CSV table of C-alpha atoms and ligand atoms in Angstrom, one decimal:
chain,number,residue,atom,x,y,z
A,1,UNK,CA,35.5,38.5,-29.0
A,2,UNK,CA,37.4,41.8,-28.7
A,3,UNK,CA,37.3,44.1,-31.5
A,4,UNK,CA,40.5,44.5,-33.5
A,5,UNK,CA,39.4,48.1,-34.0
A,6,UNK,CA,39.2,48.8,-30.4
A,7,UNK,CA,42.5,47.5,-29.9
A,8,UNK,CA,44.2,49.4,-32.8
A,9,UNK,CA,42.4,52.3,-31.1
A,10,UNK,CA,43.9,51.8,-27.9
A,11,UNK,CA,47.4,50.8,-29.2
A,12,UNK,CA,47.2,54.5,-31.0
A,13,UNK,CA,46.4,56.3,-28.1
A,14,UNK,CA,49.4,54.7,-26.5
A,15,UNK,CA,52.2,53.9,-29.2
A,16,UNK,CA,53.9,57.6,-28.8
A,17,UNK,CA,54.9,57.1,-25.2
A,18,UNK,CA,55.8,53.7,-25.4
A,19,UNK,CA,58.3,54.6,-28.4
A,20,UNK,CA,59.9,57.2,-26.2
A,21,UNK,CA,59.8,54.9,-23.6
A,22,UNK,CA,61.1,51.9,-25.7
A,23,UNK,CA,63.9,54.4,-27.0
A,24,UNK,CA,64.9,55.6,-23.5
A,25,UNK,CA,65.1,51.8,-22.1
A,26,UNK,CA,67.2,50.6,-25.3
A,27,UNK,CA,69.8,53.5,-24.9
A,28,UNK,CA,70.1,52.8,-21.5
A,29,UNK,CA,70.6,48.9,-21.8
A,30,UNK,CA,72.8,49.1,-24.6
A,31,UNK,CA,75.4,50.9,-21.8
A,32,UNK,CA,74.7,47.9,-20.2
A,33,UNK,CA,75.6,46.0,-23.3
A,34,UNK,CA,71.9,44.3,-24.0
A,35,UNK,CA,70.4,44.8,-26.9
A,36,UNK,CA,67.0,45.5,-26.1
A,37,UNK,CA,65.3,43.8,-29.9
A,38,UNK,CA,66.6,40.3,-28.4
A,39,UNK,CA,64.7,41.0,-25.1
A,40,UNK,CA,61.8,41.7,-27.1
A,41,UNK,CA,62.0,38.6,-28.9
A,42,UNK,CA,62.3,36.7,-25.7
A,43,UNK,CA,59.1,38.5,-24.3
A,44,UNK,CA,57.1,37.6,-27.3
A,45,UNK,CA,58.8,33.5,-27.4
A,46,UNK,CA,56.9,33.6,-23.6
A,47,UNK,CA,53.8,31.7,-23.1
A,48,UNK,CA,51.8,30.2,-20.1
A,49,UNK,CA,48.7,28.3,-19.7
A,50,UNK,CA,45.9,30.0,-17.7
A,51,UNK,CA,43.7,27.7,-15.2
A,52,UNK,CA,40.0,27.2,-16.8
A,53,UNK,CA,38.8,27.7,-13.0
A,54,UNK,CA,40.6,30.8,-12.5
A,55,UNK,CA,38.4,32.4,-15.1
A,56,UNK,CA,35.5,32.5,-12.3
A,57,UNK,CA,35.1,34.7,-9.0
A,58,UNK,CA,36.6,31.9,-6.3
A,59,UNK,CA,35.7,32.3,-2.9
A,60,UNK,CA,37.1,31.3,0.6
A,61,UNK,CA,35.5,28.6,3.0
A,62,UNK,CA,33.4,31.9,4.2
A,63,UNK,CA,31.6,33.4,1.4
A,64,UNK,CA,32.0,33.6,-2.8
A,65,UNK,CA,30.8,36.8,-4.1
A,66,UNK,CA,30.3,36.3,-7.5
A,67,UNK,CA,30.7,38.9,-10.2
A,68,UNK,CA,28.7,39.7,-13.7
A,69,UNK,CA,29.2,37.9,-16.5
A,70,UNK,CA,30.8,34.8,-15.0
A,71,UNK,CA,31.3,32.1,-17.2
A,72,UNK,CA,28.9,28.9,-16.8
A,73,UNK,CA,30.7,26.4,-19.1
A,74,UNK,CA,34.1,25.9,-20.0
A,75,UNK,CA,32.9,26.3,-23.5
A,76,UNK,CA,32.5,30.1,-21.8
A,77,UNK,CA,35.6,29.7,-19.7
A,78,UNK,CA,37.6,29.1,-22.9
A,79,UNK,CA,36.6,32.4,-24.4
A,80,UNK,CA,37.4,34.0,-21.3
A,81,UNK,CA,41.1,32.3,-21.8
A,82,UNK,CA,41.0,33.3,-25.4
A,83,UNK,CA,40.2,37.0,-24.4
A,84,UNK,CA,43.4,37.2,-22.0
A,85,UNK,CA,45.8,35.6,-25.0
A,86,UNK,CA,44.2,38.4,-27.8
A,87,UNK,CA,45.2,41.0,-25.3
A,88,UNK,CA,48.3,39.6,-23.7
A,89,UNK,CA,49.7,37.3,-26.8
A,90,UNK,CA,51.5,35.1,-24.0
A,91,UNK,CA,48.3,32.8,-22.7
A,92,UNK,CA,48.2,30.5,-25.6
A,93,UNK,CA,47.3,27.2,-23.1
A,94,UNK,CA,44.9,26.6,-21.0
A,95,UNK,CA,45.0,23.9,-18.1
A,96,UNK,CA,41.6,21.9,-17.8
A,97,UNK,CA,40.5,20.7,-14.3
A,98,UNK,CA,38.2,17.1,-14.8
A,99,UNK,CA,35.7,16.7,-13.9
A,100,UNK,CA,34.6,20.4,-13.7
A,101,UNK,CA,35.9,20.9,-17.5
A,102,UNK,CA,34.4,17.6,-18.5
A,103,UNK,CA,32.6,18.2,-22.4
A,104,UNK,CA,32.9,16.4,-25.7
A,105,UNK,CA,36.9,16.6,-27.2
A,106,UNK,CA,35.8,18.0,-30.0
A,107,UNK,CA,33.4,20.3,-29.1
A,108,UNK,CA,36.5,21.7,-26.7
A,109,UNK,CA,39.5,21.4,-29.5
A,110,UNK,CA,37.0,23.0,-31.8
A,111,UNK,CA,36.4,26.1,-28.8
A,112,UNK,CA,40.1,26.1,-28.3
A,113,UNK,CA,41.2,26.4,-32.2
A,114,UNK,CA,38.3,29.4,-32.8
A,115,UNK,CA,41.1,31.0,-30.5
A,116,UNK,CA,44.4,29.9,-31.0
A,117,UNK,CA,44.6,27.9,-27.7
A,118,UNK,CA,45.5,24.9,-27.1
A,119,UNK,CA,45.7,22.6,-23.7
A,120,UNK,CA,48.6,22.2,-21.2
A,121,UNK,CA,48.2,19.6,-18.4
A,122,UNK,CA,45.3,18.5,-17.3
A,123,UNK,CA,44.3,18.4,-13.3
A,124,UNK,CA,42.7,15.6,-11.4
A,125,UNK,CA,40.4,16.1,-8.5
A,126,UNK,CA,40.1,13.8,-5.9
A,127,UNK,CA,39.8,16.2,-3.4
A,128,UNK,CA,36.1,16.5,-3.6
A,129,UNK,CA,33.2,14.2,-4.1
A,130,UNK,CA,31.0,14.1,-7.5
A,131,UNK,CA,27.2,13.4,-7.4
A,132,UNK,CA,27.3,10.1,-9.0
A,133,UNK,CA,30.6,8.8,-7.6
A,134,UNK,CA,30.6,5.6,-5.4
A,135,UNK,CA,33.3,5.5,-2.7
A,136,UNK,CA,33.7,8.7,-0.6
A,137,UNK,CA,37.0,11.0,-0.2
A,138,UNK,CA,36.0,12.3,2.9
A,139,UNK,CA,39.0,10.2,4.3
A,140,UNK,CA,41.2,10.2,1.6
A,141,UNK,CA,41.8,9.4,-2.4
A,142,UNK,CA,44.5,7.7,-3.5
A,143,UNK,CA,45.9,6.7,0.2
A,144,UNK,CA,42.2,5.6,1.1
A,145,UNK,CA,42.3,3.0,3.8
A,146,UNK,CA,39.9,1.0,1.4
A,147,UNK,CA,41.4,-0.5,-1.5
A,148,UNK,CA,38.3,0.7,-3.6
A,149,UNK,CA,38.4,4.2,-2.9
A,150,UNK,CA,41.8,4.4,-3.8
A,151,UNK,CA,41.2,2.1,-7.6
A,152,UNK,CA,38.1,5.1,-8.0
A,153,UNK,CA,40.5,7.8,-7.6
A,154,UNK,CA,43.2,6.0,-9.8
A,155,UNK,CA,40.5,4.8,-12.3
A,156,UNK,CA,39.6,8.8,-12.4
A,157,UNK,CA,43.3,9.8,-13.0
A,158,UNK,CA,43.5,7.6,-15.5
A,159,UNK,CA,40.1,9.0,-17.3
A,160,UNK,CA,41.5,12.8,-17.1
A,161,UNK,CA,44.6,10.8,-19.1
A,162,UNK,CA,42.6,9.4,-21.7
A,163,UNK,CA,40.7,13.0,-22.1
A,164,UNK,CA,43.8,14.4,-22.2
A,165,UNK,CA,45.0,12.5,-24.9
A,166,UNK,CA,42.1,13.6,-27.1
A,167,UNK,CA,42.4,17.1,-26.8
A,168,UNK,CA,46.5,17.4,-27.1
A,169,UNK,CA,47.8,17.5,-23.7
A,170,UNK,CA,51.0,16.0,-22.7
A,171,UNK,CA,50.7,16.0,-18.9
A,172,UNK,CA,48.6,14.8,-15.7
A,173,UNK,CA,49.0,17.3,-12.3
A,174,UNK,CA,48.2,15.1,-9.6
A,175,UNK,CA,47.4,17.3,-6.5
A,176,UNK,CA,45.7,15.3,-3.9
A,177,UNK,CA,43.8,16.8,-0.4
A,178,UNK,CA,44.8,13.9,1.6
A,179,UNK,CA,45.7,13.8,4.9
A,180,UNK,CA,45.3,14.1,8.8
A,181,UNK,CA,43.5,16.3,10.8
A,182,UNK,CA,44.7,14.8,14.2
A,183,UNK,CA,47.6,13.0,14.9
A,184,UNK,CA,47.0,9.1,15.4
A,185,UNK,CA,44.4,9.6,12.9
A,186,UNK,CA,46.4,7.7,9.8
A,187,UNK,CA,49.8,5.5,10.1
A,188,UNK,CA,51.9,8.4,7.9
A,189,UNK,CA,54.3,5.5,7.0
A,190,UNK,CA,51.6,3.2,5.7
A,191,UNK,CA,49.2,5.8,4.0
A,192,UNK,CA,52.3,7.5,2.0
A,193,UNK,CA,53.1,3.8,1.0
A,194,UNK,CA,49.9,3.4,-0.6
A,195,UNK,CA,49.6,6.8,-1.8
A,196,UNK,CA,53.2,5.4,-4.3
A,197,UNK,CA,51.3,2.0,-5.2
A,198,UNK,CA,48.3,4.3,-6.7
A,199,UNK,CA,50.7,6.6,-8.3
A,200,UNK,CA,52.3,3.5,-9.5
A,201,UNK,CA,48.9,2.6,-10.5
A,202,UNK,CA,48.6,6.2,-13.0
A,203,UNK,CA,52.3,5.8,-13.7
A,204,UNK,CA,51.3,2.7,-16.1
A,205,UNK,CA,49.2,4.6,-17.8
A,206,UNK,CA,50.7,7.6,-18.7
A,207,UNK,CA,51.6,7.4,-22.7
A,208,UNK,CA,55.1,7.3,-23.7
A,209,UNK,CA,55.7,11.5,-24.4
A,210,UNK,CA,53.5,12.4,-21.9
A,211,UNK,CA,54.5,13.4,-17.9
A,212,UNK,CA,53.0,12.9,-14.5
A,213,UNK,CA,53.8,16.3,-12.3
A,214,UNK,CA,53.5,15.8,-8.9
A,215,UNK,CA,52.3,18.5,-7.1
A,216,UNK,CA,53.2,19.2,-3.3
A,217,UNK,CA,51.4,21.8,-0.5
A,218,UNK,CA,52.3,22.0,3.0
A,219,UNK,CA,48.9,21.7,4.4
A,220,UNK,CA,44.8,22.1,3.6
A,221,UNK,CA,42.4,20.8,3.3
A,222,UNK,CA,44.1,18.6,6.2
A,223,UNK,CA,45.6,20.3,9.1
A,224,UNK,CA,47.5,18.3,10.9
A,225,UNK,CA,49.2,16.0,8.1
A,226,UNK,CA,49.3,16.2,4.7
A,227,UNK,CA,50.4,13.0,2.0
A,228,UNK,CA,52.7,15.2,-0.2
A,229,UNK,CA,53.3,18.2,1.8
A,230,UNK,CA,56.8,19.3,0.8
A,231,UNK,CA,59.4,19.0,-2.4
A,232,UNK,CA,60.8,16.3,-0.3
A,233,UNK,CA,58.1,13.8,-0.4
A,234,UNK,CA,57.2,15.3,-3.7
A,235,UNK,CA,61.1,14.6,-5.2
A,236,UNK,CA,60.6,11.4,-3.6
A,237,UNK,CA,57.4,10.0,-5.3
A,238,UNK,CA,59.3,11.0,-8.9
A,239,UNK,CA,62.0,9.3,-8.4
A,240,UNK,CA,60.1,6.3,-7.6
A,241,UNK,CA,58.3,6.5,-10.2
A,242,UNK,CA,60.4,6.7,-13.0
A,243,UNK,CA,61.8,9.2,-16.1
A,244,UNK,CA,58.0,10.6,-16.8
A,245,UNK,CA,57.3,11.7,-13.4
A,246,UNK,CA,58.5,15.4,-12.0
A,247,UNK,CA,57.6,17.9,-9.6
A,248,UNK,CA,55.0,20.7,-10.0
A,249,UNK,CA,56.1,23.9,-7.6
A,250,UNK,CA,52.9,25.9,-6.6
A,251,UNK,CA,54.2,28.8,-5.3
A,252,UNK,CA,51.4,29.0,-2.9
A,253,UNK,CA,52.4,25.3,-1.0
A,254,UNK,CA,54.9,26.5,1.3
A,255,UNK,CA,55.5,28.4,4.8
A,256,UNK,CA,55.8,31.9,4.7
A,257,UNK,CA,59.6,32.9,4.4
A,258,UNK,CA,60.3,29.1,2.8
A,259,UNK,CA,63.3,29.8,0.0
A,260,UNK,CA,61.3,28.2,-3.1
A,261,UNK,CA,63.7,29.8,-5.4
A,262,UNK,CA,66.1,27.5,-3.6
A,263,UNK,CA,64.2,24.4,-3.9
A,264,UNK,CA,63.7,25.5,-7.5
A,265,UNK,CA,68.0,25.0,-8.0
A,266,UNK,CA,67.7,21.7,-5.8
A,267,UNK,CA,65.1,20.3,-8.2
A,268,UNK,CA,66.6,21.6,-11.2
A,269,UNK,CA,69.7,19.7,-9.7
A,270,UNK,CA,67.9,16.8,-9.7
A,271,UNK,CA,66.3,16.8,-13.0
A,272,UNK,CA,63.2,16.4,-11.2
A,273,UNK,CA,61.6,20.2,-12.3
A,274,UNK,CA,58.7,19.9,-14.2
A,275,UNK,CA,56.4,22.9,-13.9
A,276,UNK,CA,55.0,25.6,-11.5
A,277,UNK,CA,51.4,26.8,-10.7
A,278,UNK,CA,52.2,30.6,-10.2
A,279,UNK,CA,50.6,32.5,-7.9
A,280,UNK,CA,51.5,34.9,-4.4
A,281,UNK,CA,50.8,35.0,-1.4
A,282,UNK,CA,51.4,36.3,2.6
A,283,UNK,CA,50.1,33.9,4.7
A,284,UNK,CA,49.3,30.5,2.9
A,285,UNK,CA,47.5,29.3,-0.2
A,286,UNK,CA,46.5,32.4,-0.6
A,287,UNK,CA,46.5,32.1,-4.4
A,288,UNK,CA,46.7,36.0,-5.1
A,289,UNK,CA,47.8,37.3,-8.3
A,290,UNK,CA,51.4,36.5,-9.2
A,291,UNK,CA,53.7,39.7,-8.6
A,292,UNK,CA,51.6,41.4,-6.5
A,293,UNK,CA,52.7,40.9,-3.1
A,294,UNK,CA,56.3,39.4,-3.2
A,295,UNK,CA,57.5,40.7,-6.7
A,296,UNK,CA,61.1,39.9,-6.1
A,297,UNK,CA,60.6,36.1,-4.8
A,298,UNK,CA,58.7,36.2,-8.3
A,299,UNK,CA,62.0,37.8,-9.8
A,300,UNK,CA,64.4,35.5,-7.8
A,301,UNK,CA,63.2,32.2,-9.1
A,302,UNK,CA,62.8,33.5,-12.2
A,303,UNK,CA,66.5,34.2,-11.8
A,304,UNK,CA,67.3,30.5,-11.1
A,305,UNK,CA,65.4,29.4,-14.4
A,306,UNK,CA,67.4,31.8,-17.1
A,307,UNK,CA,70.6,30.6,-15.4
A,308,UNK,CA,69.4,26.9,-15.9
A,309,UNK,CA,67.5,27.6,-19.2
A,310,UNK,CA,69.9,25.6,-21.2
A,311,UNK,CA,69.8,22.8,-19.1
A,312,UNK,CA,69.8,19.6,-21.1
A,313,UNK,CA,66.2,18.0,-20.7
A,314,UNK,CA,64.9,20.8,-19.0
A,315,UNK,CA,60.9,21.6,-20.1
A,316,UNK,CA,59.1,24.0,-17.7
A,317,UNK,CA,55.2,23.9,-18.1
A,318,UNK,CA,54.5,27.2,-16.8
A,319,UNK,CA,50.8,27.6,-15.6
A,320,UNK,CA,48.8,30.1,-13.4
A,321,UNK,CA,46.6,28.6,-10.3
A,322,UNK,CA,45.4,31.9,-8.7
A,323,UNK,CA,41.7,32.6,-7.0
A,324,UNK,CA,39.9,35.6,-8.1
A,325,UNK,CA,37.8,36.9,-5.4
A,326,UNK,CA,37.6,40.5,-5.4
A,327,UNK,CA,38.8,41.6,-9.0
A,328,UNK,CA,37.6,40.9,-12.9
A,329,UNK,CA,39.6,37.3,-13.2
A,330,UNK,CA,40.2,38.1,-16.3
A,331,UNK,CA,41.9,41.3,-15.6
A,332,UNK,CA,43.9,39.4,-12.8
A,333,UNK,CA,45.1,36.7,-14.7
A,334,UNK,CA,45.7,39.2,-17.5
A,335,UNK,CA,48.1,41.0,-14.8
A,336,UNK,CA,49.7,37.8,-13.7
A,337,UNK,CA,50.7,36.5,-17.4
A,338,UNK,CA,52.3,39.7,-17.1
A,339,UNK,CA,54.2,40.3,-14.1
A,340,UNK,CA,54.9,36.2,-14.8
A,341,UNK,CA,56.8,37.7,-18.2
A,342,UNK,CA,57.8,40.7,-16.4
A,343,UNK,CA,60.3,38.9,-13.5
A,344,UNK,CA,61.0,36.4,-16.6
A,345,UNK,CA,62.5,39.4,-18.6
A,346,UNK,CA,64.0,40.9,-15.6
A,347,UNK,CA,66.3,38.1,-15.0
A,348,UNK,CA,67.0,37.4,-18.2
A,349,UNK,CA,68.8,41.4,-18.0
A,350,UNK,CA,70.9,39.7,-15.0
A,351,UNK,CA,74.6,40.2,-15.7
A,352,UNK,CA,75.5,36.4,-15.3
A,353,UNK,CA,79.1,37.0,-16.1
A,354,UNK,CA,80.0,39.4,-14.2
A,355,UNK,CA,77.4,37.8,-11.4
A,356,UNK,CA,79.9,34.7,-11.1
A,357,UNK,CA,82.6,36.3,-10.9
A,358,UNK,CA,81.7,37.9,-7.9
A,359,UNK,CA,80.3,34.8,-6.5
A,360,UNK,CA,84.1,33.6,-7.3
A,361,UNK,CA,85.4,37.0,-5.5
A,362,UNK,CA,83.2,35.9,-2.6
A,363,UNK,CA,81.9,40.1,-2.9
A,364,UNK,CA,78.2,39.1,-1.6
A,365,UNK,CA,77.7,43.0,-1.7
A,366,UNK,CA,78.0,43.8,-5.6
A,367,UNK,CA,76.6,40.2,-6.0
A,368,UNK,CA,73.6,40.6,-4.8
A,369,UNK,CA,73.9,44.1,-6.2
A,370,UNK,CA,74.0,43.0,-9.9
A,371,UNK,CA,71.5,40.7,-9.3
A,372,UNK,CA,69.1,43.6,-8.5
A,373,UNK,CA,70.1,45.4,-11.2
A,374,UNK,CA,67.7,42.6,-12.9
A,375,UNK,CA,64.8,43.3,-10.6
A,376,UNK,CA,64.9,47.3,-10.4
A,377,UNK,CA,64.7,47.7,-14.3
A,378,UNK,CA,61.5,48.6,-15.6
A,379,UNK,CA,60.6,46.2,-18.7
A,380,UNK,CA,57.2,47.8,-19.3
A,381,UNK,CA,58.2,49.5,-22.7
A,382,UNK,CA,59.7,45.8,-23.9
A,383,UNK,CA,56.4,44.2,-22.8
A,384,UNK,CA,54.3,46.6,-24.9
A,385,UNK,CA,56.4,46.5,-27.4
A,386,UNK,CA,56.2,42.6,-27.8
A,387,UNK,CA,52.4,42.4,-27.3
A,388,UNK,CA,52.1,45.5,-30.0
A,389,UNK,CA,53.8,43.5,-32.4
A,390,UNK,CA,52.4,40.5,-31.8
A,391,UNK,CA,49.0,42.1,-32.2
A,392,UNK,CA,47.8,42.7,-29.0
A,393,UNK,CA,47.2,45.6,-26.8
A,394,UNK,CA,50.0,47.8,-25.0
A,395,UNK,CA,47.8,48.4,-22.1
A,396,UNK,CA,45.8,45.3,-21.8
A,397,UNK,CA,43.3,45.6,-18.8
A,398,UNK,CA,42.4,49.0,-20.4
A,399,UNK,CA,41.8,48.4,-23.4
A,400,UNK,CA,39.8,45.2,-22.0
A,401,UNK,CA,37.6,47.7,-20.3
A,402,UNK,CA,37.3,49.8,-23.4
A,403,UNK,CA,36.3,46.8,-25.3
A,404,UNK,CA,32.8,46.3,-22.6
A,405,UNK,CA,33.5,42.8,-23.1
A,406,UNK,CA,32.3,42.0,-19.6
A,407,UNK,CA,29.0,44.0,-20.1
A,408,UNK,CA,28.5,41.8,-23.1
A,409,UNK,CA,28.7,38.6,-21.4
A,410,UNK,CA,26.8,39.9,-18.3
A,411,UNK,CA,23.8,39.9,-21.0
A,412,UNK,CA,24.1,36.8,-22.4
A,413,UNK,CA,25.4,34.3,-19.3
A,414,UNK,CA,23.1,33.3,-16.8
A,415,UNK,CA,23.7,34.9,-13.4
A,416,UNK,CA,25.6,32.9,-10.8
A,417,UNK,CA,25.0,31.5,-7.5
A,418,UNK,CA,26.4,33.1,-4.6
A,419,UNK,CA,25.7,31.6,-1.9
A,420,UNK,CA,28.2,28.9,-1.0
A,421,UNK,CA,32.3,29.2,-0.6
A,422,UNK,CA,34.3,27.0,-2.1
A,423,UNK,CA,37.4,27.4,-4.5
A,424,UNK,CA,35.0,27.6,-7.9
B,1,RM4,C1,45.0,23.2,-4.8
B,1,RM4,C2,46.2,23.0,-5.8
B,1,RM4,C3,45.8,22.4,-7.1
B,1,RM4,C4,44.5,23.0,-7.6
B,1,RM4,C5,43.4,23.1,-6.6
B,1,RM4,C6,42.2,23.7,-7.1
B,1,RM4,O1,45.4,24.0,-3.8
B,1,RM4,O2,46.8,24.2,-6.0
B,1,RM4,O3,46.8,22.7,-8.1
B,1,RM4,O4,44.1,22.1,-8.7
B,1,RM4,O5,43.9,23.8,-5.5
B,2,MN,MN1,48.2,24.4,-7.7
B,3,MN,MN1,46.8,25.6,-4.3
């Protein structure tokens, strides 16, 4: 995969600065009263699972440009994923999507081990149709009119389940397309009805320790209505369903200007918060890489986790869901893991203490102050620190290029097919 010796030879290049940095940063967070060693240890206790279909060129509905090297299988998608945890140390899961991950168990375990991965939750789909599938979801999956459609879609939940189960995941992401493109089109009432009887339906399957995440987004592929388009009807469905059902935030699912880190706290309230998909974005699903566009709505729900970290029950799978369409997805997903660990150390700096009591003082000024105190820190010499010691690369997109890892699988992956759009 990558060379250790390229990576000791980049680290080299780069360990000076980052121990003047490190020094500098310490000094000046111990005035603050943090010991910067215990924010190391946090950064390197971090993990996240990446998305095996992030680790291709995605496209929009217009084009997909593909790039070299693009992995063909997931056996190739998993190296991909192991490449972004040697560098960053804080991938260590990957999230399979069935059936476009679909291969033997042990075949993928065996891939997964070779790297030190292992699997988060697995992902349905039911928003597109397979070649050899019977019943259409042009019209809907699991709120089909037709009672067979909807047993297909269930039946198909219940197979990423039983995959899941062989390959150590603990957790089914339901996402589903479903919808309305004009009103009158469906009876809302009556399709979200039968969209709880076939969760219902998965619900009964789901092993003892394992969780159903529902996963909400305000609109696309239908435009006029969508089944489980906001926390509300998301909350709703996990309630209904029982203990093993929460709610998945994708950070990409809501109106522009919508206050997720808020609807973080109400679910977290709830005991109903079960995982995100991180990405960013300005206008929509936009599924751009996490901290690149709104870094401090990253920060802020960040914020609203390390204050509720020691919640009783509380278990956050944290997983990426980003398109690549421009950029190396490896180096974007290497980015996201870690401006993801960046806005997670950045609120961990936040003076709690001192923030309540000026919540108590009613002083929204130095209230809002000390919580940017968090966000204006730079963490970048306690990040390189944690991935040096953990044995990975200070600077990890340039010591990817430096490794011509891409060059290397440009050679022995077949070229990809650019013609269509499409999300993979
Ligand atoms: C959806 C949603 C799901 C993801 C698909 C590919 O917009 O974010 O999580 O599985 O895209
Ligand atoms: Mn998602
Ligand atoms: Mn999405």
């Amino acid at each position: 995969m990558i060379d250790k010796t390229v990576i000791e030879a980049q680290n080299a290049m780069r360990t000076p600065d980052l121990d003047r940095d490190f020094d500098y940063l310490g000094e000046k967070l111990d005035r603050r009263g943090i010991d910067i060693n215990q924010m190391v240890d946090r950064a390197k206790e971090f993990g996240l699972a990446v998305p095996s279909w992030g680790t291709g060129t995605g496209g929009t509905r217009f084009a997909r440009f593909p790039g070299p090297g693009e992995p063909a299988t997931i056996f190739d998608k998993l190296d991909d994923c192991g490449v972004i945890h040697s560098l960053t140390q804080a991938a260590p899961t990957v999230s399979l999507h069935i059936p476009w991950d679909k291969a033997d168990p042990q075949d993928l375990t065996a891939k997964a081990h070779q790297h030190g991965l292992a699997f988060d939750a697995m992902n349905s789909n039911s928003f597109q149709d397979q070649p050899d599938q019977i019943h259409s979801y042009k019209f809907g999956s699991l709120t089909h009119t037709d009672a067979a459609t909807r047993a297909q879609a269930v039946e198909h939940n219940l197979e990423c389940i039983e995959i899941g189960q062989k390959i150590g995941s603990k957790a089914l992401t339901v996402w589903i397309g479903d919808g309305a493109n004009f009103p009158g089109q469906t009876h809302m009432g009556r399709q979200f009805e039968r969209y709880l009887s076939s969760m219902k339906e998965i619900y009964k399957g789901l092993p003892d320790n394992w969780r159903l995440f529902s996963e909400h987004k305000i609109y696309e592929p239908a435009f006029y209505s969508t089944v489980v388009q906001d926390w509300g009807t998301s909350l709703l469905t996990a309630q209904e369903l029982g203990d093993k059902a929460m709610c998945l935030v994708d950070l990409g699912h809501h109106a522009p200007n919508v206050n997720i880190e808020m609807i973080v706290s109400r679910l977290i309230h709830a005991g109903k918060l079960g995982g995100f998909h991180f990405n960013d974005s300005k206008y929509g699903d936009d599924d751009l890489d996490s901290g690149t566009i709104d870094p401090y709505r990253l920060f802020l729900v960040w914020n609203e986790l390390v204050d509720a970290e020691n919640t009783p029950g509380l278990d956050l799978a944290h997983m990426i869901d980003q398109s690549h369409n421009v950029t190396d997805p490896i180096e974007s997903l290497m980015i996201s893991t870690m401006e993801i660990q960046r806005a997670y150390i950045q609120a961990a700096l936040v003076d709690r203490e001192a923030l309540a009591g000026y919540q108590a003082d009613n002083d929204a000024l130095m209230a809002s102050a000390t919580l940017r105190a968090g966000f204006r820190t730079d963490v970048d010499a306690i990040l390189g620190r944690a991935r040096l010691s953990s044995g990975g690369a200070i600077d990890p997109v340039m010591t990817f290029r430096a490794s011509g890892y891409r060059a290397k699988v440009s050679d022995e992956r077949p070229i990809a097919n650019g013609a269509g759009g499409g999300i993979v």
